[in-house]
mmCIF file of C-alpha atoms in Angstrom:
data_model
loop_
_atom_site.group_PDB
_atom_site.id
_atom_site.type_symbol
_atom_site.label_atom_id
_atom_site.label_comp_id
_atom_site.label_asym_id
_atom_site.label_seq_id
_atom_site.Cartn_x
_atom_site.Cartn_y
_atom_site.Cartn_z
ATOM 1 C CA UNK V 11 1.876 -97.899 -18.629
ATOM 2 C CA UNK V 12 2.704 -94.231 -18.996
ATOM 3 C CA UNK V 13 0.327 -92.801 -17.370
ATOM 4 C CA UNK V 14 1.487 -95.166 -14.548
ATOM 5 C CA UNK V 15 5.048 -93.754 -15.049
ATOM 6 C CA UNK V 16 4.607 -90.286 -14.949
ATOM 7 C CA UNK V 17 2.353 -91.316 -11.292
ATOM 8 C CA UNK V 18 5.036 -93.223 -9.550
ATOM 9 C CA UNK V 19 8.002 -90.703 -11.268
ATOM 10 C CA UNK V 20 6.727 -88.044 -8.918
ATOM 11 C CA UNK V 21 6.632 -90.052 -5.584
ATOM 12 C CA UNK V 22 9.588 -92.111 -4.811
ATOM 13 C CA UNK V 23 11.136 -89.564 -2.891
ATOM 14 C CA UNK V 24 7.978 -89.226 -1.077
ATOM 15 C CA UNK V 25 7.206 -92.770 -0.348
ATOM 16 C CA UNK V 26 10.725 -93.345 0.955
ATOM 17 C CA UNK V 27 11.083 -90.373 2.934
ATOM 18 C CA UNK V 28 7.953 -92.591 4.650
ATOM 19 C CA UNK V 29 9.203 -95.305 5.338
ATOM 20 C CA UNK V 30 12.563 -93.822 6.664
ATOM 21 C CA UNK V 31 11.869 -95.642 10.111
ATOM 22 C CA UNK V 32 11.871 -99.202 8.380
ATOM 23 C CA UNK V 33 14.928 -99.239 6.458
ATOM 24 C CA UNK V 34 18.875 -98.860 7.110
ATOM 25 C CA UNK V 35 20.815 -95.901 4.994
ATOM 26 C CA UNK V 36 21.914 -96.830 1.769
ATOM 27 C CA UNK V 37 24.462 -100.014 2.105
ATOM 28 C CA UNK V 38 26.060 -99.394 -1.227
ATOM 29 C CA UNK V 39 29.713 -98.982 -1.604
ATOM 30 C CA UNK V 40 30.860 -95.512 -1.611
ATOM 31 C CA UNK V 41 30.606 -93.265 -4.110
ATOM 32 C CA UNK V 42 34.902 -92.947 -4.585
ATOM 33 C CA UNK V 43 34.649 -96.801 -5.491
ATOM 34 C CA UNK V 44 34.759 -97.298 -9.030
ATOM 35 C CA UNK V 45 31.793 -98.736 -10.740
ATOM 36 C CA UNK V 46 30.974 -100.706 -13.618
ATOM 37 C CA UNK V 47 29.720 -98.343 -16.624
ATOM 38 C CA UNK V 48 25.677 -97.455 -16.246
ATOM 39 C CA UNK V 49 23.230 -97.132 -18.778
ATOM 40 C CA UNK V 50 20.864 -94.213 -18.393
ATOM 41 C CA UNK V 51 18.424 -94.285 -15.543
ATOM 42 C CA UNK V 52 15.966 -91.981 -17.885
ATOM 43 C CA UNK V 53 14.034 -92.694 -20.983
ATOM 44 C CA UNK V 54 15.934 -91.992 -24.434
ATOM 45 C CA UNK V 55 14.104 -91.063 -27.432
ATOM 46 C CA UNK V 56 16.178 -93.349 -30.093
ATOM 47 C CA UNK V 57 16.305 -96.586 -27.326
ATOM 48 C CA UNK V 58 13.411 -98.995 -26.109
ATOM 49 C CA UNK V 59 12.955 -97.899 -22.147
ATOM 50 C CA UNK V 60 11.903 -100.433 -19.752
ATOM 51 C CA UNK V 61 10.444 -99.971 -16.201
ATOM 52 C CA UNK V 62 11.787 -101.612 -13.536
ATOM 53 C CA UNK V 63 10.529 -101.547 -10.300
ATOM 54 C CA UNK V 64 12.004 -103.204 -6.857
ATOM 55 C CA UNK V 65 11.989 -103.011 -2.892
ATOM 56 C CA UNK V 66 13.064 -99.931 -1.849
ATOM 57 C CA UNK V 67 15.243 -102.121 1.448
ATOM 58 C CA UNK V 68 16.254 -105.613 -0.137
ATOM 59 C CA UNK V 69 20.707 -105.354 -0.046
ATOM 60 C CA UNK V 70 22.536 -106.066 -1.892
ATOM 61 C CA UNK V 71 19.829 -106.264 -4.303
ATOM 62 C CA UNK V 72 18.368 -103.059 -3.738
ATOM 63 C CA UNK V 73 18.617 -100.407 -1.085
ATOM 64 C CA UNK V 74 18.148 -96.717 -1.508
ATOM 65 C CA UNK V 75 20.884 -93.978 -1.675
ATOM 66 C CA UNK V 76 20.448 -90.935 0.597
ATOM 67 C CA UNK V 77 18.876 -88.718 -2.599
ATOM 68 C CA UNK V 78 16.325 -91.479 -2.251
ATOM 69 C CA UNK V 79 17.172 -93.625 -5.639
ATOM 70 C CA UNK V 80 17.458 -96.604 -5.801
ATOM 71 C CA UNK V 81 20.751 -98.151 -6.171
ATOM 72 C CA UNK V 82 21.816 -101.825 -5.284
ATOM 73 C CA UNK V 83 23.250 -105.123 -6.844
ATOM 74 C CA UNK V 84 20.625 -105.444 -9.348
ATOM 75 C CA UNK V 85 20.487 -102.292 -10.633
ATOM 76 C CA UNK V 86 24.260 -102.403 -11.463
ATOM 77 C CA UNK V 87 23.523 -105.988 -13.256
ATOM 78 C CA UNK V 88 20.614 -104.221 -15.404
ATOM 79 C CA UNK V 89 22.177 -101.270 -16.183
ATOM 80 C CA UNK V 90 25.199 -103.218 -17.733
ATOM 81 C CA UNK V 91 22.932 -105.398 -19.377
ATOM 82 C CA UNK V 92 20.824 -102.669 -20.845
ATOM 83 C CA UNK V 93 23.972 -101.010 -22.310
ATOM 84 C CA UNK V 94 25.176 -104.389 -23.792
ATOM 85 C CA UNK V 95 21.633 -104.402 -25.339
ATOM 86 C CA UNK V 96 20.872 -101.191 -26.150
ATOM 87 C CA UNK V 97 17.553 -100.060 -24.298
ATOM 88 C CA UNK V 98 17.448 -97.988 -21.245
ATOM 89 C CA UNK V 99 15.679 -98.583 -17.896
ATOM 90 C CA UNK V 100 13.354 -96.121 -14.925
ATOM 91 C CA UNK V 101 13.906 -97.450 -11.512
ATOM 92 C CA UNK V 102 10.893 -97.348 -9.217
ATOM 93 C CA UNK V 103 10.030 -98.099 -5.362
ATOM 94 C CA UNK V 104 7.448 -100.644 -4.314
ATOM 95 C CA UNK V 105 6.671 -102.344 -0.854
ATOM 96 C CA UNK V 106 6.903 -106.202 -1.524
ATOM 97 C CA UNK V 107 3.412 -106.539 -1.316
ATOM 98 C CA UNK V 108 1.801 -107.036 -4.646
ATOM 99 C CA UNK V 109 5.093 -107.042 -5.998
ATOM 100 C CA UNK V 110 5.673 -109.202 -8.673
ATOM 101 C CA UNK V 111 1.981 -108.722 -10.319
ATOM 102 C CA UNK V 112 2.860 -105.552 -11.375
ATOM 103 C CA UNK V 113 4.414 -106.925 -15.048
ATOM 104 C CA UNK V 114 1.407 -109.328 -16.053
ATOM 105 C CA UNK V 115 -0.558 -106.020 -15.199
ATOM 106 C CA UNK V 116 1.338 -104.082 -18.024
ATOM 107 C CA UNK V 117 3.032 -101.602 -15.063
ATOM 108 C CA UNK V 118 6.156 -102.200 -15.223
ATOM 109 C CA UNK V 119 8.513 -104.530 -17.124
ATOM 110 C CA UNK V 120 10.873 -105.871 -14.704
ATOM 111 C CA UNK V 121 10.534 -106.603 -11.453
ATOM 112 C CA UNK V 122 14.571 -106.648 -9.947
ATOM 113 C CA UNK V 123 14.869 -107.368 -6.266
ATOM 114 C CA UNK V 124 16.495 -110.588 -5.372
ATOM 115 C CA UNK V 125 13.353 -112.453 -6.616
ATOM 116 C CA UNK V 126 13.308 -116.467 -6.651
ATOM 117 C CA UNK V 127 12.717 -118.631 -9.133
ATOM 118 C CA UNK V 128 9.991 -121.234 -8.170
ATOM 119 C CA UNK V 129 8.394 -123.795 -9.691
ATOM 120 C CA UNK V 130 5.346 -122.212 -9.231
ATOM 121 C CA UNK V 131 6.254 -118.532 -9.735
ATOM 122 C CA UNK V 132 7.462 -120.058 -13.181
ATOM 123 C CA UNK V 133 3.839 -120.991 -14.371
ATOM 124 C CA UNK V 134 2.903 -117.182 -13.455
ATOM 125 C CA UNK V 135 6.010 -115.349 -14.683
ATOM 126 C CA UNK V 136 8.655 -114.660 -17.380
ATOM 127 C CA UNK V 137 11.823 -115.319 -15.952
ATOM 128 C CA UNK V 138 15.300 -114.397 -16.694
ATOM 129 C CA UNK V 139 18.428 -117.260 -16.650
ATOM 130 C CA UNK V 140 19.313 -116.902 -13.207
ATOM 131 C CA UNK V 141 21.987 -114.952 -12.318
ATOM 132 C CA UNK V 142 23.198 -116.419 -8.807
ATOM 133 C CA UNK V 143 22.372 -118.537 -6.066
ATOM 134 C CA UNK V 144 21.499 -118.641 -2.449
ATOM 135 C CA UNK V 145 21.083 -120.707 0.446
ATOM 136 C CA UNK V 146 18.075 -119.882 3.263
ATOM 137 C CA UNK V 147 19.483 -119.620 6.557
ATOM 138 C CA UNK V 148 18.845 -117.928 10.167
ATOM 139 C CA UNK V 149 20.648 -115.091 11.316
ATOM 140 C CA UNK V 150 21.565 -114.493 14.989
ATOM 141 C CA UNK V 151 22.856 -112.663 17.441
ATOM 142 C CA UNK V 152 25.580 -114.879 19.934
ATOM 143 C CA UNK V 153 24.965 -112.006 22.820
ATOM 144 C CA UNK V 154 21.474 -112.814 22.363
ATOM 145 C CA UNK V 155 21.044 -116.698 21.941
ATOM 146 C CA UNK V 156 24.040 -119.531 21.134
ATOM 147 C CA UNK V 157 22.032 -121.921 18.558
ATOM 148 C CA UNK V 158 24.632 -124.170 17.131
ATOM 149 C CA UNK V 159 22.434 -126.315 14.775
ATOM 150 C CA UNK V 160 18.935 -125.598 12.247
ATOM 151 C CA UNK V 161 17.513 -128.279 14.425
ATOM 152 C CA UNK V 162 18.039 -126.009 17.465
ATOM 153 C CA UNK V 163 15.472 -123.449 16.541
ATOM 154 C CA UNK V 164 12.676 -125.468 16.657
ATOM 155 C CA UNK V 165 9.367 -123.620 17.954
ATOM 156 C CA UNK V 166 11.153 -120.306 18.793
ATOM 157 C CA UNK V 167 10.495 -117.297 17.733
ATOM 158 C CA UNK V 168 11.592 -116.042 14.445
ATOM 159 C CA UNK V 169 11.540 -112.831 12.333
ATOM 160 C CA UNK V 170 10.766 -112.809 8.710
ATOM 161 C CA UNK V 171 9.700 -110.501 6.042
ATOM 162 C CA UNK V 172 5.727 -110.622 5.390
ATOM 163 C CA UNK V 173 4.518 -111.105 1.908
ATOM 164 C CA UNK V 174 7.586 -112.790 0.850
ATOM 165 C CA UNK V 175 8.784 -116.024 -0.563
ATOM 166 C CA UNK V 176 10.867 -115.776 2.914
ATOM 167 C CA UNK V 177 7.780 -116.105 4.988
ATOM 168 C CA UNK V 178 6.398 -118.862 2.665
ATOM 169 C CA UNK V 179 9.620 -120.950 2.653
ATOM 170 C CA UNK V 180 9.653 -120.170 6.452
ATOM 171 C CA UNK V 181 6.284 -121.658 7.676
ATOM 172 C CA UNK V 182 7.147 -125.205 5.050
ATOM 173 C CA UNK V 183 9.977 -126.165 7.128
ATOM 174 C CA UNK V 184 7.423 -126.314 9.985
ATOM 175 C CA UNK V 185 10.637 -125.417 12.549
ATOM 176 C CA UNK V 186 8.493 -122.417 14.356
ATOM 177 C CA UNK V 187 5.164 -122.728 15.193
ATOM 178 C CA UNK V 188 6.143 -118.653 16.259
ATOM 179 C CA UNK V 189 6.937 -116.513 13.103
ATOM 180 C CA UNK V 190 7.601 -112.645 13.923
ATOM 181 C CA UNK V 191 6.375 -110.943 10.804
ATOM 182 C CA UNK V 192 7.709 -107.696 9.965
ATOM 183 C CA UNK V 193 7.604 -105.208 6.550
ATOM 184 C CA UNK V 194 11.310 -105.638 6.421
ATOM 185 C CA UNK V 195 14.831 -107.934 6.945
ATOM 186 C CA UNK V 196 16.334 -104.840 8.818
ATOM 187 C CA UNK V 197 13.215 -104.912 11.207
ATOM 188 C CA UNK V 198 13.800 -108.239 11.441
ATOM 189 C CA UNK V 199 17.436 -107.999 12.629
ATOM 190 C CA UNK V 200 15.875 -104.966 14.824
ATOM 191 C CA UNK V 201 13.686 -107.493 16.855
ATOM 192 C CA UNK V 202 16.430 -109.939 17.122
ATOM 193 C CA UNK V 203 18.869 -107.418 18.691
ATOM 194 C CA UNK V 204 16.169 -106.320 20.911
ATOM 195 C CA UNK V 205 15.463 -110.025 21.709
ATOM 196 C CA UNK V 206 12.317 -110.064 20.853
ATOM 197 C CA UNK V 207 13.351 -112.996 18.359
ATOM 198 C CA UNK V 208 16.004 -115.587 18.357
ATOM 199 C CA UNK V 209 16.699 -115.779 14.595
ATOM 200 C CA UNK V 210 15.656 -113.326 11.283
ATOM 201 C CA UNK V 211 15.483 -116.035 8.316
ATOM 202 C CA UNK V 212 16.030 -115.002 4.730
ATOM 203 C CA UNK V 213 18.609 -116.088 2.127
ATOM 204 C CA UNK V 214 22.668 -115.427 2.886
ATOM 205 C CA UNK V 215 22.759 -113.468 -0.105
ATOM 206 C CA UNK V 216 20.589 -110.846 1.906
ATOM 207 C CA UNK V 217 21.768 -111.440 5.622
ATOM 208 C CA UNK V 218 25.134 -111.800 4.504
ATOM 209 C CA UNK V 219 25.513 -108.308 3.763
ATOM 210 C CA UNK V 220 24.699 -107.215 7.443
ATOM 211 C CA UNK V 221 27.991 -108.891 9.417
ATOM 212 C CA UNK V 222 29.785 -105.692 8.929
ATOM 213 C CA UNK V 223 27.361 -103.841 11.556
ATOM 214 C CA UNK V 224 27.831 -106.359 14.355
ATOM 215 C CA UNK V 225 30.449 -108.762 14.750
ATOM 216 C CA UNK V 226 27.842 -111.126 17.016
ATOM 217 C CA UNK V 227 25.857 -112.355 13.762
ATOM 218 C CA UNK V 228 26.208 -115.606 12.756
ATOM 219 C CA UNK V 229 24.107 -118.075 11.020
ATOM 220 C CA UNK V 230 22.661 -121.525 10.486
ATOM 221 C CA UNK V 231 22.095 -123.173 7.117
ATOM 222 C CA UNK V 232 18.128 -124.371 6.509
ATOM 223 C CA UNK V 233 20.213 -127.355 5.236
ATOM 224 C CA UNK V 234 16.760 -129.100 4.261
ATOM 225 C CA UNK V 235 15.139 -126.033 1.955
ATOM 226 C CA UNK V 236 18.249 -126.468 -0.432
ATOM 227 C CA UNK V 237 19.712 -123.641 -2.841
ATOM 228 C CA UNK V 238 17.277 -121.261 -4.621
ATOM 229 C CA UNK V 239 17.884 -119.552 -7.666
ATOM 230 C CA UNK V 240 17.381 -115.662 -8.324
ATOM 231 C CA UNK V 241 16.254 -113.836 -11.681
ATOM 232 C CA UNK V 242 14.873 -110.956 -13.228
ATOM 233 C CA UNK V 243 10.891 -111.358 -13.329
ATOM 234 C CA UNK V 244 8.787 -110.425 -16.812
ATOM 235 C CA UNK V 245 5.665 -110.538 -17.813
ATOM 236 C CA UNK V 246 4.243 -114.067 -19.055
ATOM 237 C CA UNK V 247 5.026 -114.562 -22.444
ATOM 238 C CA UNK V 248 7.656 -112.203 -22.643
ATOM 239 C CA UNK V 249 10.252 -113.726 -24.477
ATOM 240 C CA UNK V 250 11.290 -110.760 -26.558
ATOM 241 C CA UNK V 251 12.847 -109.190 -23.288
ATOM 242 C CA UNK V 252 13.871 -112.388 -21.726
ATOM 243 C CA UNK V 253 15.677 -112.636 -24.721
ATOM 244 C CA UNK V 254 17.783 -109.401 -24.442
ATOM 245 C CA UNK V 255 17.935 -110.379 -20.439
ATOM 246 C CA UNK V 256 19.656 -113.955 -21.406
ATOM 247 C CA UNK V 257 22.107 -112.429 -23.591
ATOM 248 C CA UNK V 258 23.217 -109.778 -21.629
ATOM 249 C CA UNK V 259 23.732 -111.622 -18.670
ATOM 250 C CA UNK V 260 25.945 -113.968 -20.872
ATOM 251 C CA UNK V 261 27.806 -110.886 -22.019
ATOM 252 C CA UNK V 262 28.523 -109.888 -18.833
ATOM 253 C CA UNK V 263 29.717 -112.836 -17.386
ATOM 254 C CA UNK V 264 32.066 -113.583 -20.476
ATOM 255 C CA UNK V 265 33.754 -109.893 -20.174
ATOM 256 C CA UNK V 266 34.152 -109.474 -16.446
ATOM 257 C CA UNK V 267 31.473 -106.951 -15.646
ATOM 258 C CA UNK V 268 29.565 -109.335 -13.778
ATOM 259 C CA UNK V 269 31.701 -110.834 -11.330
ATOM 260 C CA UNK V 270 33.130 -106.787 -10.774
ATOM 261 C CA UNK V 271 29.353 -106.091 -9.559
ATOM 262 C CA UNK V 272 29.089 -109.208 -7.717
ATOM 263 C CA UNK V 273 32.776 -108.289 -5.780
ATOM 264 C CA UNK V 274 30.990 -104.834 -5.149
ATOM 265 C CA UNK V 275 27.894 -105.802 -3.527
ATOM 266 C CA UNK V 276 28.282 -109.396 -2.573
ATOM 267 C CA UNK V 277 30.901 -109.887 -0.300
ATOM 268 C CA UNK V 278 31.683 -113.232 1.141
ATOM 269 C CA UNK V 279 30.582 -112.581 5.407
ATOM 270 C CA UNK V 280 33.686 -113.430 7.188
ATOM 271 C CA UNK V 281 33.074 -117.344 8.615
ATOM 272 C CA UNK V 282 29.201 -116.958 7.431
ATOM 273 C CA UNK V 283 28.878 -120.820 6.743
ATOM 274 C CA UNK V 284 30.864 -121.640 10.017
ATOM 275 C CA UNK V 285 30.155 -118.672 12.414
ATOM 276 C CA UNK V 286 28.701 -120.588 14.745
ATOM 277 C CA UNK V 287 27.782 -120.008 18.705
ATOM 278 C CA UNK V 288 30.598 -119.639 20.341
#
C-alpha cells in the first residue's frame, strides 16, 4: 500500500482541479465555526496510520475545501474517532467508480463516503456499526414540476448518480423506465434545474444538504425502499479495525462529539419530509 500512497499523495489536487466542472465549492461550514478536535491528517511515526479514501463531491459526507482537501461529515467523525483511538488517518480522492474494492485490494483501509450497509455489500465487506440513517427520496424543483406523491413519478425522467447504490436502489423500485445518469448528485440537481429531469434521487441525508441554494426544492419519500443504514467500509476480515471503529463511535456518541459533528454538517432541511408541491 505505500507505494500506492506516495502515488495518489501527489495527485489530489490534480484530479480535483479536473473535475472542477462536476462538483459545487466546498459546502462545509465556515472556517470561524468551531470544530470538534482533529486528529492528524498525516502519518505519525509512534501511531498506526490508516488510509482513507472517499468521493471527492458526496455532502455532507464529503466535499472538498477550496485548497482541494477533503473535508466533510465523515472526516470530522474519523478524525474524532482516530484520536479517541489513537492512530492517525491520510484522506484521499476517488470517483465512485471502483470505489469500495479498493480495501479488499490492500489500497486503502477505509472507504468513508456515506456508504450503505447492504445485505449484500455485507458478504463482501468489513463494516463499521452504523453511524446514522437515511431515507431514499426524490428531490425537485416546484418551478420546474409540482409532484405531490412517490407514485407521481412514475416513468419520468430521473437523475441519479452512476455506479452507485443510488442508481441500483433506483432501477428496483421499477418507478422510471427513464433514469438520467450522471458522475455526480450536483449534476443531477444541474439537469433538474435545467429541466432536463423531473426528480434527482439519492438519500435525504445527501439532498438534504442542498435546500439552502434554492428555496424551490422539495422532496418525496421512496416510502417503499425503507431506511438504509450508513458505515465505515473495511476490508473483509478486518475486525482488528472494526474494532477500534465500534468503540470510537461509542465514545463519541457517549461524550457529545458526535451529535456536535452531526449539528455541523447535518442540518434538518426546513419542511424536507413535508415540502411538498405547492
Amino acid at each position: 500500500m505505500q507505494s500506492y500512497l506516495k502515488l495518489l499523495t501527489a495527485l489530489p489536487l490534480m484530479y480535483l482541479a479536473a473535475c472542477d466542472s462536476n462538483t459545487p465549492t466546498s459546502t462545509a461550514p465556515k472556517a470561524s465555526e468551531p470544530a470538534p478536535t482533529a486528529a492528524a491528517s498525516t502519518p505519525a511515526s509512534d501511531k498506526p496510520n490508516y488510509v482513507v479514501i472517499s468521493q471527492y463531491s458526496y455532502p455532507p459526507f464529503a466535499t472538498r475545501a477550496a485548497d482541494g482537501s477533503l473535508v466533510g461529515m465523515d472526516m470530522d467523525l474519523l478524525n474524532a474517532i482516530a484520536e479517541k483511538q489513537g492512530f492517525t488517518l491520510t484522506f484521499l480522492p476517488h470517483n465512485m467508480s471502483g470505489l469500495l474494492e479498493n480495501v479488499n485490494e490492500g489500497r486503502a483501509d477505509i472507504v468513508a463516503t456515506g456508504v450503505n450497509i447492504t445485505p449484500e455489500r455485507l458478504e463482501k465487506y468489513e463494516f463499521s456499526k452504523p453511524y446514522l440513517e437515511g431515507n431514499w427520496v426524490a428531490l425537485l424543483n416546484r418551478e420546474k414540476n409540482k409532484v405531490g406523491s412517490w407514485a407521481e413519478l412514475k416513468n419520468k425522467a430521473i437523475a441519479v448518480q452512476e455506479s452507485s447504490l443510488s442508481e441500483t436502489q433506483l432501477k428496483s423500485t421499477e418507478i422510471t423506465n427513464q433514469p438520467l445518469l450522471v458522475k455526480t448528485v450536483y449534476l443531477g440537481l444541474n439537469a433538474v434545474n435545467k429541466g432536463d429531469a423531473v426528480a434527482v434521487y439519492d438519500v435525504d441525508s445527501v439532498l438534504n444538504t442542498y435546500f439552502k441554494d434554492n428555496p424551490n426544492y422539495y422532496t418525496v419519500v421512496d416510502e417503499k425502499s425503507g431506511k438504509i443504514p450508513f458505515g465505515f467500509v473495511m476490508k473483509k476480515g478486518n475486525t482488528e479495525l472494526k474494532a477500534k471503529l465500534d468503540k470510537g463511535i461509542d465514545e463519541i456518541q457517549a461524550d457529545g462529539t458526535y451529535q456536535k459533528i452531526l449539528d455541523k454538517w447535518y442540518p434538518k432541511a426546513e419542511g424536507s419530509d413535508k415540502n411538498q408541491a405547492k
